[in-house]
């Protein structure tokens, strides 16, 4: 039993170290990327925030509920990236030490990768919530439009309802 457990732990650790080095290399690429990419990402984020805030201006209750929740989740994500994810990436992964992927990852770098993965998971869940809320808003608005069409058909006088010029 002890030998099997040791082999499984060694194989798992080897695979985990390779994946951690892959994640660390990814974060290093982000940290050392051209500033234009960072400006483009910031512009896209600003466009998304502006669009959500803009839709609040019509003041309908559905917009306040769906867009208010979206703004909260969107701002939570921006806060997480601004105060946790990006500072960690730029401080810890700017100068990644040279290494073969078979080396064990240093303890401090391993901890940083796990922290970033946790923070990115939080951001992913929050952004998935934004997508869900916006889909719910779309569904609610389309259901309201369907109800309006049904009401307008009911208001139309009986004999001419449903008749087209070809049917006469």
mmCIF file of C-alpha atoms in Angstrom, residues 6-162:
data_model
loop_
_atom_site.group_PDB
_atom_site.id
_atom_site.type_symbol
_atom_site.label_atom_id
_atom_site.label_comp_id
_atom_site.label_asym_id
_atom_site.label_seq_id
_atom_site.Cartn_x
_atom_site.Cartn_y
_atom_site.Cartn_z
ATOM 1 C CA UNK A 6 4.176 7.012 -2.901
ATOM 2 C CA UNK A 7 4.081 6.429 -6.671
ATOM 3 C CA UNK A 8 0.714 8.185 -6.988
ATOM 4 C CA UNK A 9 1.940 11.144 -4.923
ATOM 5 C CA UNK A 10 5.166 11.423 -6.963
ATOM 6 C CA UNK A 11 3.357 11.242 -10.309
ATOM 7 C CA UNK A 12 0.709 13.741 -9.160
ATOM 8 C CA UNK A 13 3.366 16.118 -7.827
ATOM 9 C CA UNK A 14 5.278 15.904 -11.100
ATOM 10 C CA UNK A 15 2.130 16.695 -13.107
ATOM 11 C CA UNK A 16 1.154 19.466 -10.685
ATOM 12 C CA UNK A 17 4.612 21.085 -10.852
ATOM 13 C CA UNK A 18 4.462 21.110 -14.653
ATOM 14 C CA UNK A 19 1.019 22.743 -14.550
ATOM 15 C CA UNK A 20 2.184 25.273 -11.972
ATOM 16 C CA UNK A 21 5.169 26.178 -14.154
ATOM 17 C CA UNK A 22 2.778 26.531 -17.104
ATOM 18 C CA UNK A 23 0.564 28.870 -15.072
ATOM 19 C CA UNK A 24 3.588 30.838 -13.850
ATOM 20 C CA UNK A 25 4.841 31.175 -17.439
ATOM 21 C CA UNK A 26 1.398 32.401 -18.515
ATOM 22 C CA UNK A 27 1.390 35.055 -15.782
ATOM 23 C CA UNK A 28 4.927 36.030 -16.792
ATOM 24 C CA UNK A 29 3.775 36.559 -20.383
ATOM 25 C CA UNK A 30 1.001 38.847 -19.112
ATOM 26 C CA UNK A 31 3.438 40.774 -16.906
ATOM 27 C CA UNK A 32 5.926 41.275 -19.727
ATOM 28 C CA UNK A 33 3.427 41.877 -22.540
ATOM 29 C CA UNK A 34 3.254 45.119 -24.471
ATOM 30 C CA UNK A 35 1.433 48.011 -22.834
ATOM 31 C CA UNK A 36 -0.922 48.293 -25.836
ATOM 32 C CA UNK A 37 -2.555 44.985 -24.898
ATOM 33 C CA UNK A 38 -3.124 46.234 -21.365
ATOM 34 C CA UNK A 39 -4.642 49.454 -22.721
ATOM 35 C CA UNK A 40 -6.911 47.444 -25.023
ATOM 36 C CA UNK A 41 -8.114 45.298 -22.098
ATOM 37 C CA UNK A 42 -8.718 48.421 -19.996
ATOM 38 C CA UNK A 43 -10.705 49.968 -22.878
ATOM 39 C CA UNK A 44 -12.878 46.866 -23.209
ATOM 40 C CA UNK A 45 -13.552 46.871 -19.455
ATOM 41 C CA UNK A 46 -14.464 50.568 -19.598
ATOM 42 C CA UNK A 47 -16.819 49.906 -22.518
ATOM 43 C CA UNK A 48 -18.581 47.125 -20.577
ATOM 44 C CA UNK A 49 -18.949 49.236 -17.435
ATOM 45 C CA UNK A 50 -20.221 52.217 -19.434
ATOM 46 C CA UNK A 51 -22.796 50.083 -21.235
ATOM 47 C CA UNK A 52 -24.162 48.620 -17.993
ATOM 48 C CA UNK A 53 -24.316 52.063 -16.365
ATOM 49 C CA UNK A 54 -25.957 53.530 -19.485
ATOM 50 C CA UNK A 55 -28.773 50.989 -19.390
ATOM 51 C CA UNK A 56 -29.611 52.085 -15.834
ATOM 52 C CA UNK A 57 -30.649 55.494 -17.167
ATOM 53 C CA UNK A 58 -34.054 54.324 -18.391
ATOM 54 C CA UNK A 59 -35.029 53.636 -14.748
ATOM 55 C CA UNK A 60 -37.283 50.637 -15.285
ATOM 56 C CA UNK A 61 -37.501 48.210 -12.372
ATOM 57 C CA UNK A 62 -36.170 45.291 -14.423
ATOM 58 C CA UNK A 63 -33.127 47.276 -15.425
ATOM 59 C CA UNK A 64 -32.494 48.340 -11.844
ATOM 60 C CA UNK A 65 -32.616 44.742 -10.635
ATOM 61 C CA UNK A 66 -30.633 43.056 -13.415
ATOM 62 C CA UNK A 67 -28.217 45.899 -14.116
ATOM 63 C CA UNK A 68 -27.742 46.732 -10.444
ATOM 64 C CA UNK A 69 -26.667 43.154 -9.775
ATOM 65 C CA UNK A 70 -24.485 43.195 -12.891
ATOM 66 C CA UNK A 71 -22.796 46.416 -11.805
ATOM 67 C CA UNK A 72 -22.104 44.983 -8.344
ATOM 68 C CA UNK A 73 -20.544 41.816 -9.785
ATOM 69 C CA UNK A 74 -18.659 43.736 -12.496
ATOM 70 C CA UNK A 75 -17.243 46.172 -9.921
ATOM 71 C CA UNK A 76 -16.300 43.269 -7.647
ATOM 72 C CA UNK A 77 -14.337 41.763 -10.516
ATOM 73 C CA UNK A 78 -12.624 45.061 -11.328
ATOM 74 C CA UNK A 79 -11.721 45.472 -7.659
ATOM 75 C CA UNK A 80 -10.293 41.926 -7.461
ATOM 76 C CA UNK A 81 -8.193 42.456 -10.578
ATOM 77 C CA UNK A 82 -7.044 45.941 -9.548
ATOM 78 C CA UNK A 83 -6.101 45.223 -5.953
ATOM 79 C CA UNK A 84 -5.132 41.571 -5.997
ATOM 80 C CA UNK A 85 -4.607 39.865 -9.360
ATOM 81 C CA UNK A 86 -2.703 42.480 -11.357
ATOM 82 C CA UNK A 87 -0.407 43.660 -8.532
ATOM 83 C CA UNK A 88 0.547 40.031 -7.869
ATOM 84 C CA UNK A 89 1.208 39.344 -11.529
ATOM 85 C CA UNK A 90 3.344 42.455 -12.006
ATOM 86 C CA UNK A 91 5.309 42.074 -8.776
ATOM 87 C CA UNK A 92 5.897 38.314 -8.692
ATOM 88 C CA UNK A 93 5.976 37.213 -12.320
ATOM 89 C CA UNK A 94 7.819 40.053 -14.060
ATOM 90 C CA UNK A 95 11.148 38.194 -13.747
ATOM 91 C CA UNK A 96 10.416 34.486 -13.726
ATOM 92 C CA UNK A 97 13.583 32.458 -12.998
ATOM 93 C CA UNK A 98 14.806 30.207 -15.813
ATOM 94 C CA UNK A 99 13.829 26.615 -15.190
ATOM 95 C CA UNK A 100 13.143 23.288 -16.830
ATOM 96 C CA UNK A 101 9.523 22.265 -16.442
ATOM 97 C CA UNK A 102 10.593 19.186 -14.502
ATOM 98 C CA UNK A 103 11.996 21.269 -11.617
ATOM 99 C CA UNK A 104 9.940 21.673 -8.485
ATOM 100 C CA UNK A 105 8.335 25.087 -8.368
ATOM 101 C CA UNK A 106 9.628 27.304 -5.524
ATOM 102 C CA UNK A 107 7.303 27.505 -2.521
ATOM 103 C CA UNK A 108 6.671 31.272 -2.784
ATOM 104 C CA UNK A 109 5.879 31.006 -6.501
ATOM 105 C CA UNK A 110 3.635 28.006 -5.867
ATOM 106 C CA UNK A 111 1.694 29.972 -3.265
ATOM 107 C CA UNK A 112 1.383 32.944 -5.626
ATOM 108 C CA UNK A 113 0.033 30.725 -8.438
ATOM 109 C CA UNK A 114 -2.549 29.196 -6.083
ATOM 110 C CA UNK A 115 -3.606 32.650 -4.850
ATOM 111 C CA UNK A 116 -3.965 33.940 -8.402
ATOM 112 C CA UNK A 117 -5.933 30.861 -9.413
ATOM 113 C CA UNK A 118 -8.306 31.408 -6.483
ATOM 114 C CA UNK A 119 -8.749 35.080 -7.316
ATOM 115 C CA UNK A 120 -9.314 34.288 -10.986
ATOM 116 C CA UNK A 121 -11.933 31.717 -9.992
ATOM 117 C CA UNK A 122 -13.771 34.365 -7.952
ATOM 118 C CA UNK A 123 -13.654 36.728 -10.933
ATOM 119 C CA UNK A 124 -14.885 33.994 -13.278
ATOM 120 C CA UNK A 125 -17.855 33.236 -11.050
ATOM 121 C CA UNK A 126 -18.701 36.954 -10.763
ATOM 122 C CA UNK A 127 -18.502 37.462 -14.529
ATOM 123 C CA UNK A 128 -20.626 34.361 -15.077
ATOM 124 C CA UNK A 129 -23.173 36.012 -12.777
ATOM 125 C CA UNK A 130 -23.096 39.131 -14.980
ATOM 126 C CA UNK A 131 -23.790 36.953 -18.026
ATOM 127 C CA UNK A 132 -26.641 35.225 -16.195
ATOM 128 C CA UNK A 133 -28.191 38.508 -15.095
ATOM 129 C CA UNK A 134 -27.973 39.998 -18.571
ATOM 130 C CA UNK A 135 -29.511 36.841 -20.067
ATOM 131 C CA UNK A 136 -32.281 37.074 -17.470
ATOM 132 C CA UNK A 137 -32.848 40.705 -18.361
ATOM 133 C CA UNK A 138 -33.089 39.816 -22.057
ATOM 134 C CA UNK A 139 -35.522 37.002 -21.312
ATOM 135 C CA UNK A 140 -37.676 39.226 -19.065
ATOM 136 C CA UNK A 141 -37.788 42.010 -21.656
ATOM 137 C CA UNK A 142 -38.663 39.603 -24.469
ATOM 138 C CA UNK A 143 -41.444 38.099 -22.313
ATOM 139 C CA UNK A 144 -42.801 41.634 -21.709
ATOM 140 C CA UNK A 145 -42.740 42.302 -25.457
ATOM 141 C CA UNK A 146 -44.601 39.041 -26.132
ATOM 142 C CA UNK A 147 -47.261 40.050 -23.571
ATOM 143 C CA UNK A 148 -47.625 43.461 -25.238
ATOM 144 C CA UNK A 149 -48.138 41.821 -28.640
ATOM 145 C CA UNK A 150 -50.802 39.481 -27.231
ATOM 146 C CA UNK A 151 -52.613 42.426 -25.610
ATOM 147 C CA UNK A 152 -52.559 44.407 -28.868
ATOM 148 C CA UNK A 153 -53.999 41.421 -30.748
ATOM 149 C CA UNK A 154 -56.772 41.088 -28.160
ATOM 150 C CA UNK A 155 -57.603 44.786 -28.582
ATOM 151 C CA UNK A 156 -58.018 44.409 -32.357
ATOM 152 C CA UNK A 157 -61.678 43.887 -33.474
ATOM 153 C CA UNK A 158 -62.633 40.269 -34.100
ATOM 154 C CA UNK A 159 -63.496 39.977 -37.832
ATOM 155 C CA UNK A 160 -60.364 41.687 -39.145
ATOM 156 C CA UNK A 161 -57.997 40.048 -36.678
ATOM 157 C CA UNK A 162 -55.627 37.647 -38.344
#
